[in-house]
Every structure is written in structure tokens, then in C-alpha cells.
PDB file of C-alpha atoms in Angstrom:
ATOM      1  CA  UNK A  20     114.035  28.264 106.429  1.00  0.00           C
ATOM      2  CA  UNK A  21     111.668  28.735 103.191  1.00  0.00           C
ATOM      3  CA  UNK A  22     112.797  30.812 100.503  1.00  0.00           C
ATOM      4  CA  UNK A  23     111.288  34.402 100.386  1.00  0.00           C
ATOM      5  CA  UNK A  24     109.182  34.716  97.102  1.00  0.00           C
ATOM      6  CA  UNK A  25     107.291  37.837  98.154  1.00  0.00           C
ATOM      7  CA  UNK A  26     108.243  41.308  99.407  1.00  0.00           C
ATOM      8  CA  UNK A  27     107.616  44.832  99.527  1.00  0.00           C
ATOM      9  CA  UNK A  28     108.361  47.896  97.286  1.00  0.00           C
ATOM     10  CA  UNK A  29     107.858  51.456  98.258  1.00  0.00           C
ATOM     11  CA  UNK A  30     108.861  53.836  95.391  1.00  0.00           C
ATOM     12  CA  UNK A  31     108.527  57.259  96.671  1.00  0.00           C
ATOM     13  CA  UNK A  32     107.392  59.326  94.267  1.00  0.00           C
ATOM     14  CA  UNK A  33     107.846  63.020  96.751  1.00  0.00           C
ATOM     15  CA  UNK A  34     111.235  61.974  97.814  1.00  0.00           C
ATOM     16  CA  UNK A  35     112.105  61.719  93.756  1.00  0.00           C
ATOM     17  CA  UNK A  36     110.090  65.194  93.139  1.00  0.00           C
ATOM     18  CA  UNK A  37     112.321  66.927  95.915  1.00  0.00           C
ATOM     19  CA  UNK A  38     115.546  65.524  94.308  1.00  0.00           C
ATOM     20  CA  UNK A  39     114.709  66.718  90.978  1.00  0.00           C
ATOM     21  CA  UNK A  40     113.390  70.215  92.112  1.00  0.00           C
ATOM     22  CA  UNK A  41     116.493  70.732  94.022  1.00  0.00           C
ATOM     23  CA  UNK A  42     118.778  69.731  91.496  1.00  0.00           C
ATOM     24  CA  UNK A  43     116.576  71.961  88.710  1.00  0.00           C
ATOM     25  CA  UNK A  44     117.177  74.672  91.471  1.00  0.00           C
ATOM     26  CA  UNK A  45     121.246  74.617  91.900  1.00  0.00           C
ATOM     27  CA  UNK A  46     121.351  74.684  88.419  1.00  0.00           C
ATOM     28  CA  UNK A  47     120.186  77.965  88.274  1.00  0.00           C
ATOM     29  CA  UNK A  48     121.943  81.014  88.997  1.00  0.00           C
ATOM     30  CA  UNK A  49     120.884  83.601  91.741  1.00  0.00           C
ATOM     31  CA  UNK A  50     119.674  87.244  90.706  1.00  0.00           C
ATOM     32  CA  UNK A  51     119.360  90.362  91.871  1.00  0.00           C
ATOM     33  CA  UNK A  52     116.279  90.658  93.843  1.00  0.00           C
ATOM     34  CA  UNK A  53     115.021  93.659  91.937  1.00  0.00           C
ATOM     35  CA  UNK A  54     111.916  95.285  90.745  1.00  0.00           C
ATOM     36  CA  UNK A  55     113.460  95.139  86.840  1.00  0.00           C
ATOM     37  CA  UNK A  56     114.143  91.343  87.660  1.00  0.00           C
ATOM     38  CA  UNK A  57     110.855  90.652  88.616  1.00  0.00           C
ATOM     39  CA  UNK A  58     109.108  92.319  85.875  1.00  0.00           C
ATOM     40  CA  UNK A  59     111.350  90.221  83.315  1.00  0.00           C
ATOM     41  CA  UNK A  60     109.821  87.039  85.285  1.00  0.00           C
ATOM     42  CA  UNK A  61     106.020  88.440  83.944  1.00  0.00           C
ATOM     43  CA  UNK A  62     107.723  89.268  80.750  1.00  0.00           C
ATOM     44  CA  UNK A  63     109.201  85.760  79.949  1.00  0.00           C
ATOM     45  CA  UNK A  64     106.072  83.810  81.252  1.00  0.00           C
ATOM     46  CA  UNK A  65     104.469  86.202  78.582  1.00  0.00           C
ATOM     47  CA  UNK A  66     106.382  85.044  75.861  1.00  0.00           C
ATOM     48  CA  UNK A  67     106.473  81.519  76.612  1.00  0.00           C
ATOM     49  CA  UNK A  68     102.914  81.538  77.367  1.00  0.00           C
ATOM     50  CA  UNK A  69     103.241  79.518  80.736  1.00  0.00           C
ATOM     51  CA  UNK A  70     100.183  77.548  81.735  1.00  0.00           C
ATOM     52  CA  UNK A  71     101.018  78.060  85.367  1.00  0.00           C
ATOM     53  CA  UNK A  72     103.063  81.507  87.043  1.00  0.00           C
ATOM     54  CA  UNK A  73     102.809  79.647  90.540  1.00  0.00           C
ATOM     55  CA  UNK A  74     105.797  77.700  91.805  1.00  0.00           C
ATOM     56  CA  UNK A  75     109.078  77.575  94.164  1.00  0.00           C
ATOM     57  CA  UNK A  76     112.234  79.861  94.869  1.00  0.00           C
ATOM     58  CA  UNK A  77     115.258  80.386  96.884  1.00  0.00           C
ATOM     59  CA  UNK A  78     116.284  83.625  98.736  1.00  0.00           C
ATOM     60  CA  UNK A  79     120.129  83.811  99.162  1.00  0.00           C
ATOM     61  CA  UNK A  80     121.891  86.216 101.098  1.00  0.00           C
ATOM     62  CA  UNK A  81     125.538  87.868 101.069  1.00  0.00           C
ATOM     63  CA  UNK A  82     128.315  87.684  99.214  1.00  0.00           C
ATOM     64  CA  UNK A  83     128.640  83.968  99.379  1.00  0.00           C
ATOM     65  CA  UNK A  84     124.739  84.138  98.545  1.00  0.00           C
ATOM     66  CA  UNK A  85     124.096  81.609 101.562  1.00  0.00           C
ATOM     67  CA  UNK A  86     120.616  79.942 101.043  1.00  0.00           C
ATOM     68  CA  UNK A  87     118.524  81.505 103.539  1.00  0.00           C
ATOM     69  CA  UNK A  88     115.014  80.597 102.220  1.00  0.00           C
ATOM     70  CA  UNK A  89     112.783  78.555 100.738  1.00  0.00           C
ATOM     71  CA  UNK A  90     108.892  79.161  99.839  1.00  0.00           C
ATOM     72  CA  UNK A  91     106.358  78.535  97.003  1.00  0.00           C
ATOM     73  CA  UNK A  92     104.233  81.434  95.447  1.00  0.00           C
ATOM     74  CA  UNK A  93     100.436  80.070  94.834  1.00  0.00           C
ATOM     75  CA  UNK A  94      99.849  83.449  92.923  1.00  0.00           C
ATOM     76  CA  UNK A  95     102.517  84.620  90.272  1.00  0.00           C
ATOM     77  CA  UNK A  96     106.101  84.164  91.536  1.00  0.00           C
ATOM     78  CA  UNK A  97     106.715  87.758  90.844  1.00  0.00           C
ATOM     79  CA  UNK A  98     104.256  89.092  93.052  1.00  0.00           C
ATOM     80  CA  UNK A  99     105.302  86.770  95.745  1.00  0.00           C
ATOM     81  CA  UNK A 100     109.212  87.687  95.451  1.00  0.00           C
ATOM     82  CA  UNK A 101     107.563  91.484  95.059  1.00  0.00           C
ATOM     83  CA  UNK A 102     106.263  91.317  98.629  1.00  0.00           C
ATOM     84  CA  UNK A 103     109.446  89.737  99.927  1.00  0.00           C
ATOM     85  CA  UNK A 104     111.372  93.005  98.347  1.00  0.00           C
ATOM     86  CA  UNK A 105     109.026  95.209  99.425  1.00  0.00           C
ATOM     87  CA  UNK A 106     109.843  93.696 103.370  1.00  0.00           C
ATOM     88  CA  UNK A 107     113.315  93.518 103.207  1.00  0.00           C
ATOM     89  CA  UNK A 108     113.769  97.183 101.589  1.00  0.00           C
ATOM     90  CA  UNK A 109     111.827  98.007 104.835  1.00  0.00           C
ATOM     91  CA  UNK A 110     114.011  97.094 107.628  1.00  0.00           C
ATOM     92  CA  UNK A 111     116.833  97.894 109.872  1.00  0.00           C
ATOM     93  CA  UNK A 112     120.177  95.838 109.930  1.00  0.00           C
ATOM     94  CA  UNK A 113     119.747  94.492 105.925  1.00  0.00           C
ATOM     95  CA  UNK A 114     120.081  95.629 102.687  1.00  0.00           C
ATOM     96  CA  UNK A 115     117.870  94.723  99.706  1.00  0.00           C
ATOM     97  CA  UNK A 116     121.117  94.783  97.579  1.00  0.00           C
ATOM     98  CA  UNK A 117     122.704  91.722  99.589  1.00  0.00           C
ATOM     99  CA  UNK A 118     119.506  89.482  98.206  1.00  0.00           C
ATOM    100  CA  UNK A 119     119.609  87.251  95.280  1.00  0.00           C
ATOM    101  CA  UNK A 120     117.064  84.633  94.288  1.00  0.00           C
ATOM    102  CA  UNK A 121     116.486  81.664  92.087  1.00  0.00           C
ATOM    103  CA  UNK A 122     112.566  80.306  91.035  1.00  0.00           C
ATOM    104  CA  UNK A 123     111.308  77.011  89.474  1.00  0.00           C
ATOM    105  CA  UNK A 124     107.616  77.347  87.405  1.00  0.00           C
ATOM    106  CA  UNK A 125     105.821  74.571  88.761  1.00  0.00           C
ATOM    107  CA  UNK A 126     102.823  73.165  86.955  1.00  0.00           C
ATOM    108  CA  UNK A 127      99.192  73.244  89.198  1.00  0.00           C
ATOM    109  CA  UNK A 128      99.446  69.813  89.226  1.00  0.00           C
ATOM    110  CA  UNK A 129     101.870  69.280  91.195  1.00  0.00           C
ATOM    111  CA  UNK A 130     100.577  71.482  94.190  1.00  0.00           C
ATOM    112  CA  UNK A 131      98.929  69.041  96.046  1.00  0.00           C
ATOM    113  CA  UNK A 132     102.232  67.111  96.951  1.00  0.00           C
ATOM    114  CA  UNK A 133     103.843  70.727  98.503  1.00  0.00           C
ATOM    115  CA  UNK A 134     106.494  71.319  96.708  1.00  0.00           C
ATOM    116  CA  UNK A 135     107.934  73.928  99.020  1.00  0.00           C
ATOM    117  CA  UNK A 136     107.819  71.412 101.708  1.00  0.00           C
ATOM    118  CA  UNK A 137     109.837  68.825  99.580  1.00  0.00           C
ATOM    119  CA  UNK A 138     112.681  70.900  99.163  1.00  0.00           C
ATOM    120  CA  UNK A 139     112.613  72.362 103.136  1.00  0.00           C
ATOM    121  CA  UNK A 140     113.576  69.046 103.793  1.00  0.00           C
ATOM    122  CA  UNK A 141     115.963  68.672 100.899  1.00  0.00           C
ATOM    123  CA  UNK A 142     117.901  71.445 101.768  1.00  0.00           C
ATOM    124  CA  UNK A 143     117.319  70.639 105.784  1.00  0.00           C
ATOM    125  CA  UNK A 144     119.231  67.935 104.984  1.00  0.00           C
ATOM    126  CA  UNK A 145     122.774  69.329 104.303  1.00  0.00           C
ATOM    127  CA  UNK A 146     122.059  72.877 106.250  1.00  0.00           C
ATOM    128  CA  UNK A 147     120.002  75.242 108.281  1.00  0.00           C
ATOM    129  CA  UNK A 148     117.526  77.351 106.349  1.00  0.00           C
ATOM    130  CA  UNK A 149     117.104  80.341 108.914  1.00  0.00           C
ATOM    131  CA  UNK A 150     114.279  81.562 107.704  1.00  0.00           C
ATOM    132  CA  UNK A 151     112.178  78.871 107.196  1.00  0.00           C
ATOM    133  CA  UNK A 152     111.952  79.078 111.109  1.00  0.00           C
ATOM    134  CA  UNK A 153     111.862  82.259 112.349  1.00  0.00           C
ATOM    135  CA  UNK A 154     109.007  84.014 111.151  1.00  0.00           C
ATOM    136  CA  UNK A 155     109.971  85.369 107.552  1.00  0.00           C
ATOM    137  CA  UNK A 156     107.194  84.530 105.531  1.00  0.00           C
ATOM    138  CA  UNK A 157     104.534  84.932 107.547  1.00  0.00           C
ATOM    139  CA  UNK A 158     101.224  87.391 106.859  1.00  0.00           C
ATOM    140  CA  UNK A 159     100.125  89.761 109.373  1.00  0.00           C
ATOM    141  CA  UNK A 160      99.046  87.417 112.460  1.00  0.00           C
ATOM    142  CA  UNK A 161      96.369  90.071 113.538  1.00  0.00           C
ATOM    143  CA  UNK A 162      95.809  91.847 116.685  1.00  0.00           C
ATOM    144  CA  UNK A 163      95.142  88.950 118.777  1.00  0.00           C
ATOM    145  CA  UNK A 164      99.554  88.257 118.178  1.00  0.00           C
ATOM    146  CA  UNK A 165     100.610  91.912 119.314  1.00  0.00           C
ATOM    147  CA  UNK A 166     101.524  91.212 122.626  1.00  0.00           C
ATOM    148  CA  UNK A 167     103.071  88.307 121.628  1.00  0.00           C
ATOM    149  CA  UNK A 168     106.670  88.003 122.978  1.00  0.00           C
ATOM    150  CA  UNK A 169     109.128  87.051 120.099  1.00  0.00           C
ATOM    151  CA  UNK A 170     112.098  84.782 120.205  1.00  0.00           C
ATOM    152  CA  UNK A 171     115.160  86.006 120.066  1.00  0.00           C
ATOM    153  CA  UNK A 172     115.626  84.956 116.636  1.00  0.00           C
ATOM    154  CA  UNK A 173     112.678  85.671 114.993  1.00  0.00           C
ATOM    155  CA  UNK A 174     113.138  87.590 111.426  1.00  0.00           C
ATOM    156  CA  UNK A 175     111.055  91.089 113.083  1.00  0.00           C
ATOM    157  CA  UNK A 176     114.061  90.803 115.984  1.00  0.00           C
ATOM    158  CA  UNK A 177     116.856  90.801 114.052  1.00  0.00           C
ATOM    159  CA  UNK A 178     115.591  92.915 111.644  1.00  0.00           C
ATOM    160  CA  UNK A 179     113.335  95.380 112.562  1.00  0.00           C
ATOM    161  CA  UNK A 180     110.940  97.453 110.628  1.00  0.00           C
ATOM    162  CA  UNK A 181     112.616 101.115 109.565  1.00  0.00           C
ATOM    163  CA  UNK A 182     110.931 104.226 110.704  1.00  0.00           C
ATOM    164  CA  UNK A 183     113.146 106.290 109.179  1.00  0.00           C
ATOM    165  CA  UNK A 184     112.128 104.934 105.173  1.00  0.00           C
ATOM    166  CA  UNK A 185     109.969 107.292 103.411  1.00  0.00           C
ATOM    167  CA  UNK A 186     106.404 106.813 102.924  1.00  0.00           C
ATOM    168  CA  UNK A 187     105.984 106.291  99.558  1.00  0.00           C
ATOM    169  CA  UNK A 188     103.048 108.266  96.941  1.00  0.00           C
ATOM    170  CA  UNK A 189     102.491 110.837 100.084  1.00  0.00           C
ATOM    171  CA  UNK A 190     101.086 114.059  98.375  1.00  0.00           C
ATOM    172  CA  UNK A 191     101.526 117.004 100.130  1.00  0.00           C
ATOM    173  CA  UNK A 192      98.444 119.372 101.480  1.00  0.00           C
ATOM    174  CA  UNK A 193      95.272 119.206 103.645  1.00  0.00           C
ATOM    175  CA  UNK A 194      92.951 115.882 102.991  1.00  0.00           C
ATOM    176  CA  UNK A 195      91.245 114.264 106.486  1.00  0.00           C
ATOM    177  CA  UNK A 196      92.640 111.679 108.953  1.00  0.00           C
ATOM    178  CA  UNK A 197      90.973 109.134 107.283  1.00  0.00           C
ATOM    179  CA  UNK A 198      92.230 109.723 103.991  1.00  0.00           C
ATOM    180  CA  UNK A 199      95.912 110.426 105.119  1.00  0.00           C
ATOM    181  CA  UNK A 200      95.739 106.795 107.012  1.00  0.00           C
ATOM    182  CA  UNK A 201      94.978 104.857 104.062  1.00  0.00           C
ATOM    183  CA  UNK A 202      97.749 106.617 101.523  1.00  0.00           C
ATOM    184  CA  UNK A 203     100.183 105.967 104.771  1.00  0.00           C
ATOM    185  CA  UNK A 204      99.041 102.037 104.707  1.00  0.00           C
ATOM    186  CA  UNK A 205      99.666 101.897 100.918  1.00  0.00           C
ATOM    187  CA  UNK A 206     102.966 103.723 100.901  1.00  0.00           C
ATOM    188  CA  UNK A 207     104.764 101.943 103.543  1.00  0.00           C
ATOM    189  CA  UNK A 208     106.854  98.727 103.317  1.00  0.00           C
ATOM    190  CA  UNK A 209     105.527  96.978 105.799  1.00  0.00           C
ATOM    191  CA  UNK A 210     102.382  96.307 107.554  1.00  0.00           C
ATOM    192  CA  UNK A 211     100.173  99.340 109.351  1.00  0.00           C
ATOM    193  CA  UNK A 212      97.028  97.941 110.975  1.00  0.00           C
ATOM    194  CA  UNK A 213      94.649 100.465 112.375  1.00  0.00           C
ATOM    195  CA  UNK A 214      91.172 100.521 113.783  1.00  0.00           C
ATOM    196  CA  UNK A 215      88.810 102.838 111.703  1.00  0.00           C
ATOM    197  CA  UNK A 216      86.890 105.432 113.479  1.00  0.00           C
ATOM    198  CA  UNK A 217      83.744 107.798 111.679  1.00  0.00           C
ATOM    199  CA  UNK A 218      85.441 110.861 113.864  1.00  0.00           C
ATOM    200  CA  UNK A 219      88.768 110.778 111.374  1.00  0.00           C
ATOM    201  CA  UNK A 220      86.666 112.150 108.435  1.00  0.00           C
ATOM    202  CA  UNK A 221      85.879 114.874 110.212  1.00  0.00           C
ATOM    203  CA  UNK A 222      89.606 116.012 111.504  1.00  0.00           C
ATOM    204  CA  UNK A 223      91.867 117.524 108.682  1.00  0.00           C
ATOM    205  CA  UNK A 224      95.951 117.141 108.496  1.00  0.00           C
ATOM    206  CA  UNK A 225      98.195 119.035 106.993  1.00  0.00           C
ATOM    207  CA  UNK A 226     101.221 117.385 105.007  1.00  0.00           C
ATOM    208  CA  UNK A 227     103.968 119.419 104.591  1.00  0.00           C
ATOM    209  CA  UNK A 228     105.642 119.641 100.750  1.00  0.00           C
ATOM    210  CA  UNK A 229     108.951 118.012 101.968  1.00  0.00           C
ATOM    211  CA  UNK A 230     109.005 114.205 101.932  1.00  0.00           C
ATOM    212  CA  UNK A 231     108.395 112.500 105.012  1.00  0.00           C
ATOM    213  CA  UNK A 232     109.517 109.394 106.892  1.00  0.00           C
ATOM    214  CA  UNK A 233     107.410 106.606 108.696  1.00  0.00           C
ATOM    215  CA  UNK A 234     108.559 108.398 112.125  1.00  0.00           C
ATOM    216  CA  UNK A 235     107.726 112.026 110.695  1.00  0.00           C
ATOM    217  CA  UNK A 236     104.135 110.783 109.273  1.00  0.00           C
ATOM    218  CA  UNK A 237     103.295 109.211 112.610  1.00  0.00           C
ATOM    219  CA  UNK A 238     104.494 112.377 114.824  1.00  0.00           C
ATOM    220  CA  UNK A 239     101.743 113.848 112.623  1.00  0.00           C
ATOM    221  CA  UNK A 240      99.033 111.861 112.772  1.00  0.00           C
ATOM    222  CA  UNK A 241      99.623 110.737 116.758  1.00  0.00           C
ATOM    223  CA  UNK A 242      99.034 115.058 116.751  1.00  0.00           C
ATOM    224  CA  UNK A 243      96.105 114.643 115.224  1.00  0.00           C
ATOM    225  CA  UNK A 244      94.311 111.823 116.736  1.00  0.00           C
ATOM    226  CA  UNK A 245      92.038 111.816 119.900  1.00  0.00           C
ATOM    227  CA  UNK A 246      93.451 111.796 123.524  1.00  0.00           C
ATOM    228  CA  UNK A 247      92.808 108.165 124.109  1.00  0.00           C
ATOM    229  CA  UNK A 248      94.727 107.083 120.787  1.00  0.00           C
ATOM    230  CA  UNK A 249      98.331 105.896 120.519  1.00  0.00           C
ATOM    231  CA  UNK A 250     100.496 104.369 117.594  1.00  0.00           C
ATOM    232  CA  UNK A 251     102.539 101.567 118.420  1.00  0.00           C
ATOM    233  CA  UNK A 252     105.608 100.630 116.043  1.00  0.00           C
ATOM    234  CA  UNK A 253     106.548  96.852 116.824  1.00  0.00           C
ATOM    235  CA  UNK A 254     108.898  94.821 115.648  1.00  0.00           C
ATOM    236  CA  UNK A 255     107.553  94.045 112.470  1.00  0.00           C
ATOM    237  CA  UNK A 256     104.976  96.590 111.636  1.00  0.00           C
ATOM    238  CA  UNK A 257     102.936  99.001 113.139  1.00  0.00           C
ATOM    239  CA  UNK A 258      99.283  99.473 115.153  1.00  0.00           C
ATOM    240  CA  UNK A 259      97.059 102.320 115.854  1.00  0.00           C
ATOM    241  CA  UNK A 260      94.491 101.768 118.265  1.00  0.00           C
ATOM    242  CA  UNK A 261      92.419 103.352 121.395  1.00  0.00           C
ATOM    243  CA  UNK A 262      94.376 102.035 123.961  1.00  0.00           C
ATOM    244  CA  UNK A 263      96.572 105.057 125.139  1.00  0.00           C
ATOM    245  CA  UNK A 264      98.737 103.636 128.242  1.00  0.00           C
ATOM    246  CA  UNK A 265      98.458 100.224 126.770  1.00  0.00           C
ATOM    247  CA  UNK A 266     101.860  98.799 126.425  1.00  0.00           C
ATOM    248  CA  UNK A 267     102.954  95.902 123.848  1.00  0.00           C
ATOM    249  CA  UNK A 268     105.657  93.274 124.490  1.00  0.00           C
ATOM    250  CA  UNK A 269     107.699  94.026 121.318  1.00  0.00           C
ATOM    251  CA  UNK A 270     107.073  97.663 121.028  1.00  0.00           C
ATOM    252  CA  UNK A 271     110.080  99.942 120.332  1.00  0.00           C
ATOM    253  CA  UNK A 272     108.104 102.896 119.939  1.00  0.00           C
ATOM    254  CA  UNK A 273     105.167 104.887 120.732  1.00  0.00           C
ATOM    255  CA  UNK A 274     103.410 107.700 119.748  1.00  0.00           C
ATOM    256  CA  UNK A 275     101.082 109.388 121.866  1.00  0.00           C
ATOM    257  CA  UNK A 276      99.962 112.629 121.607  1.00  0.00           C
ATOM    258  CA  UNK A 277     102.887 115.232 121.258  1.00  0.00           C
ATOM    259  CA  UNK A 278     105.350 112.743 123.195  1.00  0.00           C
ATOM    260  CA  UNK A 279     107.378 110.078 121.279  1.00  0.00           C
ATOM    261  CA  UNK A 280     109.832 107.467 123.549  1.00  0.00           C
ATOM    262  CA  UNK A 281     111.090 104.898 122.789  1.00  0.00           C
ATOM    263  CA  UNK A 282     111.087 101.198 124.704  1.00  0.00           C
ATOM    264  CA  UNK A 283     112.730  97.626 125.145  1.00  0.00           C
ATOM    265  CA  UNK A 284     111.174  95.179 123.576  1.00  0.00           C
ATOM    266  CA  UNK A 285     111.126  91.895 125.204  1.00  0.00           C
ATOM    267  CA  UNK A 286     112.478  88.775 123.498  1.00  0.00           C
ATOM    268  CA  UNK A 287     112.363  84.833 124.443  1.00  0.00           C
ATOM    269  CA  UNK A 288     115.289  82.288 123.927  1.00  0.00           C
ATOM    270  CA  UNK A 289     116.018  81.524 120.613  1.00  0.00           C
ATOM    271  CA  UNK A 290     115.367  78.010 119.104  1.00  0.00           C
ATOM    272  CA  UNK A 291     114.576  76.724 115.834  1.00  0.00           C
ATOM    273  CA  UNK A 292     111.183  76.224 116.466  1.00  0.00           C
ATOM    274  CA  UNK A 293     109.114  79.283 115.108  1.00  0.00           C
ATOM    275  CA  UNK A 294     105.997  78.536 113.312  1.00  0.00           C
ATOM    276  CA  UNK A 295     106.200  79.867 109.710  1.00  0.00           C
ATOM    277  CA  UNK A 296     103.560  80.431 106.875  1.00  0.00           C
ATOM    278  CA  UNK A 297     103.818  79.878 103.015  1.00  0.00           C
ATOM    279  CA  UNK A 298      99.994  81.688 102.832  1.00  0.00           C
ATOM    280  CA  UNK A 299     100.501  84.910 100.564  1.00  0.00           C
ATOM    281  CA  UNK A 300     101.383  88.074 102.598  1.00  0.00           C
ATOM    282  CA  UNK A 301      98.048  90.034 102.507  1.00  0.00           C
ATOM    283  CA  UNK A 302      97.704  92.832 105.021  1.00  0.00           C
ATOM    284  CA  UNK A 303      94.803  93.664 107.001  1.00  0.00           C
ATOM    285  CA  UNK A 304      93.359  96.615 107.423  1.00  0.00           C
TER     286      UNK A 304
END
């Protein structure tokens, strides 16, 4: 047999960039995901005059602060983390005050190779992420996915959206339909898609001076709209349309006229495969 004089070498650079991000990352410690926290991310990058404000995080849960995600922020880190407060301060069966996260500043060069996706399968490696598959970071997935049925394990299932929050920034006194909608889409946690209609200028609400949950606001408005509109709280946020009688698949509530009932949402098996997106969380009007 001939002696071997030639062979191959693969050096792989991504596999080296996920080790050292992930390492960089358990070196940190986790913080209070908080409003002041966030703010002192803009204030540092300030100061240390960052070239990039895009890069990678952890959310950790609990009081063992078990690593429950992992995603990447294309715009500044603290508006991403921002939107994932704003969600979780929004829903049923969690508490904003059992979240902690860590974040790396990643140059813009390095986007290209995903960093997010490097460490996924870093940490994939020693552990389950949960939500990295089961929904959590996704946008809005428009009104062709309401009548999706959800797995069993999807984030909106185990925690759903809370009616009973308070809409934030709602002034008090008469203003039109059409006005009330859009200070309702702006002060609530999560998503509220509606279809716009010229007839909602034209019909005037009253908001009382006491503040007012998500379920109070919509008892209003579902007063105020025309017979063949309903609201529709699912899951994970909440649709107003002209479809009165239409019922959705993970609808827990509706709001139709004077009457308010409540249903059972249907769910599919859990598994770990749930498509989830790292796009920014921008809701649609």
C-alpha cells in the first residue's frame, strides 16, 4: 500500500463562531428583563459608541433561570428584548418578573453566517430550548393563520394573551370608533388586528374616566360596532372583523354585540416541530 501524502482539511469557521459566542454568553450574568435594564443597554452603547446595536441574547426563566430562548435582534437589542417584555407582561400563566436575559453586540459583519442559528444548535446540543420551537418569536402571521389549529405546546397555548391587563394611554371621553381602535391597538400588549371601515368615523364612543381592561374596552366597542361585526380574542392576540357567526379554531372569546361567551379552543399534539421566526415583531394593522 503507498504512503498517503495528500489529504483533506475542513476548518470550520461557524462551528468555531458558535463556540466562542456561547462561551462569551455563559460568561455573562442574566438580568432583570426590565424597562430600566433595557434603557441602560441604549445608554452604554451610547457611551461606548458601538458601531453595531444588532446582535444575540438569551431569555432565561425561573428561579434556576433555565435557558428558554435564543434569538438575534437585526434592529437595536433593546427594542427587540422591548417587544419580548411587552409580550410576556401580556399573558396569562407567566410573570414578567420570573425573566432574566443575557445579550452579545455582534458586529454587521458577522450577520451573514446567522449567528442566532449557531448558538440554537450550540445550546441544542446539551438541552431543549422550548421556545425556539413553539412559536415565541414569531410576528403576527396575518389573517390567512387565524383558523389555524395550534399545537398543544405552542407559546399562545400555554400562555395565553390577558384580557384582563389594562389598556394602556386610554383617555377618557367621547372621540369616534375609529379613533378609539387605533389608541386600543397602541395601548395593548399584544397584537389587535382589525379591518378598517369609513362607517367608524362616523359612530362616537364614550370612555368612561375609570381605567379599563382589554375585556372592558372590547365589551365597548363590540356595543358599538355594526350588527354583522364580532371581536375575536385568540390565543395570542386579538381580531375584529365582519364575520359575525364566524367561529375561529383557537378562539377563547367573542364579542358580539351585547353578548360575550366564552369557547374551547382546539389544540393539536404537541411535538417539537413548530416553525419559529427571528424577523422583528411588527404588527399589522
Amino acid at each position: 500500500m503507498a504512503d498517503q501524502f495528500s489529504d483533506q482539511f475542513r476548518l470550520s469557521i461557524t462551528k468555531a463562531l458558535g463556540d466562542q459566542l456561547a462561551d462569551a454568553l455563559d460568561n455573562l450574568t442574566p438580568a432583570p428583563l426590565t424597562q430600566d435594564n433595557l434603557d441602560a443597554l441604549d445608554e452604554r452603547a451610547k457611551i461606548e459608541k458601538l458601531q453595531s446595536r444588532s446582535g444575540v441574547y438569551q431569555l432565561h426563566r425561573g428561579p434556576d433561570q433555565d435557558l428558554v430562548y435564543v434569538g438575534k435582534a437585526d434592529k437595536p437589542l433593546s427594542s427587540r428584548l422591548g417587544n419580548h417584555l411587552r409580550k410576556i407582561s401580556g399573558r396569562r400563566g407567566i410573570s414578567i418578573d420570573e425573566m432574566t436575559f443575557k445579550c452579545l453586540y455582534v458586529a454587521e459583519d458577522f450577520s451573514a453566517v446567522a449567528p442566532e442559528k449557531l448558538l440554537i444548535k450550540e445550546y441544542k446540543k446539551s438541552g431543549h430550548i422550548p421556545w425556539n420551537a413553539n412559536g415565541f418569536g414569531n410576528k403576527d402571521p396575518g389573517q390567512r393563520r387565524d383558523s389555524t389549529v395550534l399545537k398543544a405546546n405552542h407559546f399562545d397555548m400555554l400562555f395565553p394573551i390577558d384580557l384582563g391587563c389594562a389598556v394602556e394611554k386610554l383617555t377618557p371621553g367621547e372621540r369616534s370608533l375609529h379613533d378609539l381602535l387605533q389608541q386600543i391597538k397602541q395601548g395593548l400588549k399584544y397584537n389587535f388586528r382589525y379591518k378598517e371601515s369609513a362607517q367608524f368615523k362616523n359612530i362616537a364612543v364614550e370612555v368612561p374616566e375609570y381605567e379599563m381592561t382589554a375585556d372592558g374596552v372590547f365589551e365597548l366597542v363590540a356595543r358599538a360596532l355594526p350588527p354583522s361585526w364580532q371581536i375575536s380574542a385568540l390565543m395570542g392576540y386579538v381580531i375584529m372583523y365582519d364575520d359575525r357567526g364566524k367561529d375561529y379554531a383557537s378562539a377563547w372569546r367573542y364579542y358580539r354585540g351585547d353578548e360575550v361567551f366564552d369557547a374551547q379552543p382546539a389544540s393539536k399534539a404537541a411535538d417539537d416541530a413548530t416553525e419559529d421566526s427571528e424577523e422583528d415583531e411588527d404588527d399589522e394593522a
